[in-house]
């Protein structure tokens, strides 16, 4: 009988200035647990699902507080987790569902207001959809 094994985790809230003092220990334990599950039970995920709140959110422009810095730290952790296994879990088998901390609320609020204006002024749905796709592509 074939089986599929997956790893599901969420809410790591990486932001060194805000949560680094507690997160480092927790993330180390997570990696130790994953290694132990592999060693003791031969559990290797076929795919990994991360469901939201990889970061804390944009807290300012200082080093580590920018959301882009937090995303870089999350990417490093995700790569480390994939690389715990031999062969590593491929990126194509790593799925991310954004959470509420991954969004730039000011941009979303602008988008909501723009969408409301558009619906009142008959702006096309396609134009709004293109704008949303642009925001996702540009990480804004």
PDB file of N, CA, C and O in Angstrom, residues 5 11-15 21-23 27-28 47 60 81-82 87 90 96-97 115-117 119 121 127 129 133 136:
ATOM      1  N   UNK A   5       2.980  11.259   2.796  1.00  0.00           N
ATOM      2  CA  UNK A   5       3.300  11.899   4.075  1.00  0.00           C
ATOM      3  C   UNK A   5       3.479  13.389   3.822  1.00  0.00           C
ATOM      4  O   UNK A   5       4.134  13.783   2.867  1.00  0.00           O
ATOM      5  N   UNK A  11       2.306  29.775  11.425  1.00  0.00           N
ATOM      6  CA  UNK A  11       2.448  30.763  12.508  1.00  0.00           C
ATOM      7  C   UNK A  11       3.822  30.803  13.163  1.00  0.00           C
ATOM      8  O   UNK A  11       3.929  30.816  14.391  1.00  0.00           O
ATOM      9  N   UNK A  12       4.864  30.891  12.348  1.00  0.00           N
ATOM     10  CA  UNK A  12       6.194  31.018  12.949  1.00  0.00           C
ATOM     11  C   UNK A  12       6.534  32.478  13.268  1.00  0.00           C
ATOM     12  O   UNK A  12       7.385  32.735  14.093  1.00  0.00           O
ATOM     13  N   UNK A  13       5.878  33.419  12.614  1.00  0.00           N
ATOM     14  CA  UNK A  13       6.027  34.847  12.905  1.00  0.00           C
ATOM     15  C   UNK A  13       7.495  35.270  13.046  1.00  0.00           C
ATOM     16  O   UNK A  13       7.907  35.778  14.092  1.00  0.00           O
ATOM     17  N   UNK A  14       8.264  35.059  12.003  1.00  0.00           N
ATOM     18  CA  UNK A  14       9.680  35.436  12.049  1.00  0.00           C
ATOM     19  C   UNK A  14       9.823  36.949  11.980  1.00  0.00           C
ATOM     20  O   UNK A  14       9.359  37.585  11.043  1.00  0.00           O
ATOM     21  N   UNK A  15      10.445  37.507  12.993  1.00  0.00           N
ATOM     22  CA  UNK A  15      10.798  38.928  13.026  1.00  0.00           C
ATOM     23  C   UNK A  15      11.817  39.075  14.146  1.00  0.00           C
ATOM     24  O   UNK A  15      11.455  39.210  15.313  1.00  0.00           O
ATOM     25  N   UNK A  21      14.078  36.442  20.113  1.00  0.00           N
ATOM     26  CA  UNK A  21      14.524  35.911  21.400  1.00  0.00           C
ATOM     27  C   UNK A  21      13.823  34.608  21.752  1.00  0.00           C
ATOM     28  O   UNK A  21      14.386  33.753  22.419  1.00  0.00           O
ATOM     29  N   UNK A  22      12.591  34.411  21.317  1.00  0.00           N
ATOM     30  CA  UNK A  22      11.878  33.183  21.640  1.00  0.00           C
ATOM     31  C   UNK A  22      11.795  32.238  20.447  1.00  0.00           C
ATOM     32  O   UNK A  22      11.772  31.026  20.605  1.00  0.00           O
ATOM     33  N   UNK A  23      11.755  32.795  19.244  1.00  0.00           N
ATOM     34  CA  UNK A  23      11.541  31.971  18.051  1.00  0.00           C
ATOM     35  C   UNK A  23      12.732  31.070  17.744  1.00  0.00           C
ATOM     36  O   UNK A  23      12.540  29.935  17.306  1.00  0.00           O
ATOM     37  N   UNK A  27      12.288  27.185  16.780  1.00  0.00           N
ATOM     38  CA  UNK A  27      12.622  26.710  15.436  1.00  0.00           C
ATOM     39  C   UNK A  27      13.700  25.640  15.473  1.00  0.00           C
ATOM     40  O   UNK A  27      13.672  24.697  14.677  1.00  0.00           O
ATOM     41  N   UNK A  28      14.641  25.764  16.403  1.00  0.00           N
ATOM     42  CA  UNK A  28      15.654  24.709  16.581  1.00  0.00           C
ATOM     43  C   UNK A  28      14.988  23.400  17.010  1.00  0.00           C
ATOM     44  O   UNK A  28      15.316  22.329  16.504  1.00  0.00           O
ATOM     45  N   UNK A  47       5.361  16.188   0.683  1.00  0.00           N
ATOM     46  CA  UNK A  47       5.156  17.605   0.441  1.00  0.00           C
ATOM     47  C   UNK A  47       4.984  18.325   1.778  1.00  0.00           C
ATOM     48  O   UNK A  47       4.711  17.713   2.801  1.00  0.00           O
ATOM     49  N   UNK A  60       8.278  48.659  10.242  1.00  0.00           N
ATOM     50  CA  UNK A  60       9.123  49.835  10.069  1.00  0.00           C
ATOM     51  C   UNK A  60      10.209  49.541   9.073  1.00  0.00           C
ATOM     52  O   UNK A  60      10.283  48.444   8.509  1.00  0.00           O
ATOM     53  N   UNK A  81      14.463  23.493   6.280  1.00  0.00           N
ATOM     54  CA  UNK A  81      13.549  22.378   6.540  1.00  0.00           C
ATOM     55  C   UNK A  81      13.524  21.427   5.348  1.00  0.00           C
ATOM     56  O   UNK A  81      13.620  20.211   5.517  1.00  0.00           O
ATOM     57  N   UNK A  82      13.440  21.970   4.148  1.00  0.00           N
ATOM     58  CA  UNK A  82      13.455  21.111   2.952  1.00  0.00           C
ATOM     59  C   UNK A  82      14.761  20.328   2.845  1.00  0.00           C
ATOM     60  O   UNK A  82      14.774  19.181   2.389  1.00  0.00           O
ATOM     61  N   UNK A  87      16.857  12.809  -0.602  1.00  0.00           N
ATOM     62  CA  UNK A  87      17.061  14.121  -1.214  1.00  0.00           C
ATOM     63  C   UNK A  87      16.147  15.163  -0.567  1.00  0.00           C
ATOM     64  O   UNK A  87      15.135  14.820   0.031  1.00  0.00           O
ATOM     65  N   UNK A  90      11.605  18.961  -2.788  1.00  0.00           N
ATOM     66  CA  UNK A  90      11.719  19.985  -3.839  1.00  0.00           C
ATOM     67  C   UNK A  90      10.803  21.174  -3.588  1.00  0.00           C
ATOM     68  O   UNK A  90       9.736  21.041  -2.984  1.00  0.00           O
ATOM     69  N   UNK A  96       2.608  27.297   0.085  1.00  0.00           N
ATOM     70  CA  UNK A  96       2.411  28.356   1.075  1.00  0.00           C
ATOM     71  C   UNK A  96       1.046  28.999   0.851  1.00  0.00           C
ATOM     72  O   UNK A  96       0.716  29.394  -0.267  1.00  0.00           O
ATOM     73  N   UNK A  97       0.287  29.092   1.927  1.00  0.00           N
ATOM     74  CA  UNK A  97      -0.975  29.824   1.916  1.00  0.00           C
ATOM     75  C   UNK A  97      -0.737  31.070   2.774  1.00  0.00           C
ATOM     76  O   UNK A  97      -0.461  30.951   3.966  1.00  0.00           O
ATOM     77  N   UNK A 115     -11.384  49.367  -5.414  1.00  0.00           N
ATOM     78  CA  UNK A 115     -12.384  48.429  -5.907  1.00  0.00           C
ATOM     79  C   UNK A 115     -13.790  48.957  -5.720  1.00  0.00           C
ATOM     80  O   UNK A 115     -14.646  48.812  -6.599  1.00  0.00           O
ATOM     81  N   UNK A 116     -14.036  49.598  -4.568  1.00  0.00           N
ATOM     82  CA  UNK A 116     -15.360  50.180  -4.331  1.00  0.00           C
ATOM     83  C   UNK A 116     -15.639  51.308  -5.322  1.00  0.00           C
ATOM     84  O   UNK A 116     -16.715  51.391  -5.901  1.00  0.00           O
ATOM     85  N   UNK A 117     -14.621  52.154  -5.522  1.00  0.00           N
ATOM     86  CA  UNK A 117     -14.788  53.239  -6.490  1.00  0.00           C
ATOM     87  C   UNK A 117     -15.030  52.663  -7.883  1.00  0.00           C
ATOM     88  O   UNK A 117     -15.849  53.165  -8.637  1.00  0.00           O
ATOM     89  N   UNK A 119     -16.316  49.790  -8.717  1.00  0.00           N
ATOM     90  CA  UNK A 119     -17.654  49.212  -8.885  1.00  0.00           C
ATOM     91  C   UNK A 119     -18.705  50.298  -9.046  1.00  0.00           C
ATOM     92  O   UNK A 119     -19.712  50.095  -9.701  1.00  0.00           O
ATOM     93  N   UNK A 121     -17.980  53.268 -10.467  1.00  0.00           N
ATOM     94  CA  UNK A 121     -17.721  54.012 -11.709  1.00  0.00           C
ATOM     95  C   UNK A 121     -17.628  53.089 -12.924  1.00  0.00           C
ATOM     96  O   UNK A 121     -17.164  53.497 -13.975  1.00  0.00           O
ATOM     97  N   UNK A 127      -9.434  45.043 -14.923  1.00  0.00           N
ATOM     98  CA  UNK A 127      -8.448  46.030 -14.489  1.00  0.00           C
ATOM     99  C   UNK A 127      -8.107  45.835 -13.011  1.00  0.00           C
ATOM    100  O   UNK A 127      -6.948  45.904 -12.616  1.00  0.00           O
ATOM    101  N   UNK A 129      -8.433  43.022 -11.321  1.00  0.00           N
ATOM    102  CA  UNK A 129      -7.746  41.745 -11.206  1.00  0.00           C
ATOM    103  C   UNK A 129      -6.274  41.887 -11.589  1.00  0.00           C
ATOM    104  O   UNK A 129      -5.395  41.322 -10.933  1.00  0.00           O
ATOM    105  N   UNK A 133      -3.011  41.141  -9.204  1.00  0.00           N
ATOM    106  CA  UNK A 133      -1.931  40.265  -9.652  1.00  0.00           C
ATOM    107  C   UNK A 133      -0.585  40.984  -9.589  1.00  0.00           C
ATOM    108  O   UNK A 133       0.427  40.412  -9.193  1.00  0.00           O
ATOM    109  N   UNK A 136       0.638  41.098  -5.993  1.00  0.00           N
ATOM    110  CA  UNK A 136       1.174  39.789  -5.573  1.00  0.00           C
ATOM    111  C   UNK A 136       2.553  39.564  -6.181  1.00  0.00           C
ATOM    112  O   UNK A 136       3.475  39.103  -5.513  1.00  0.00           O
TER     113      UNK A 136
END
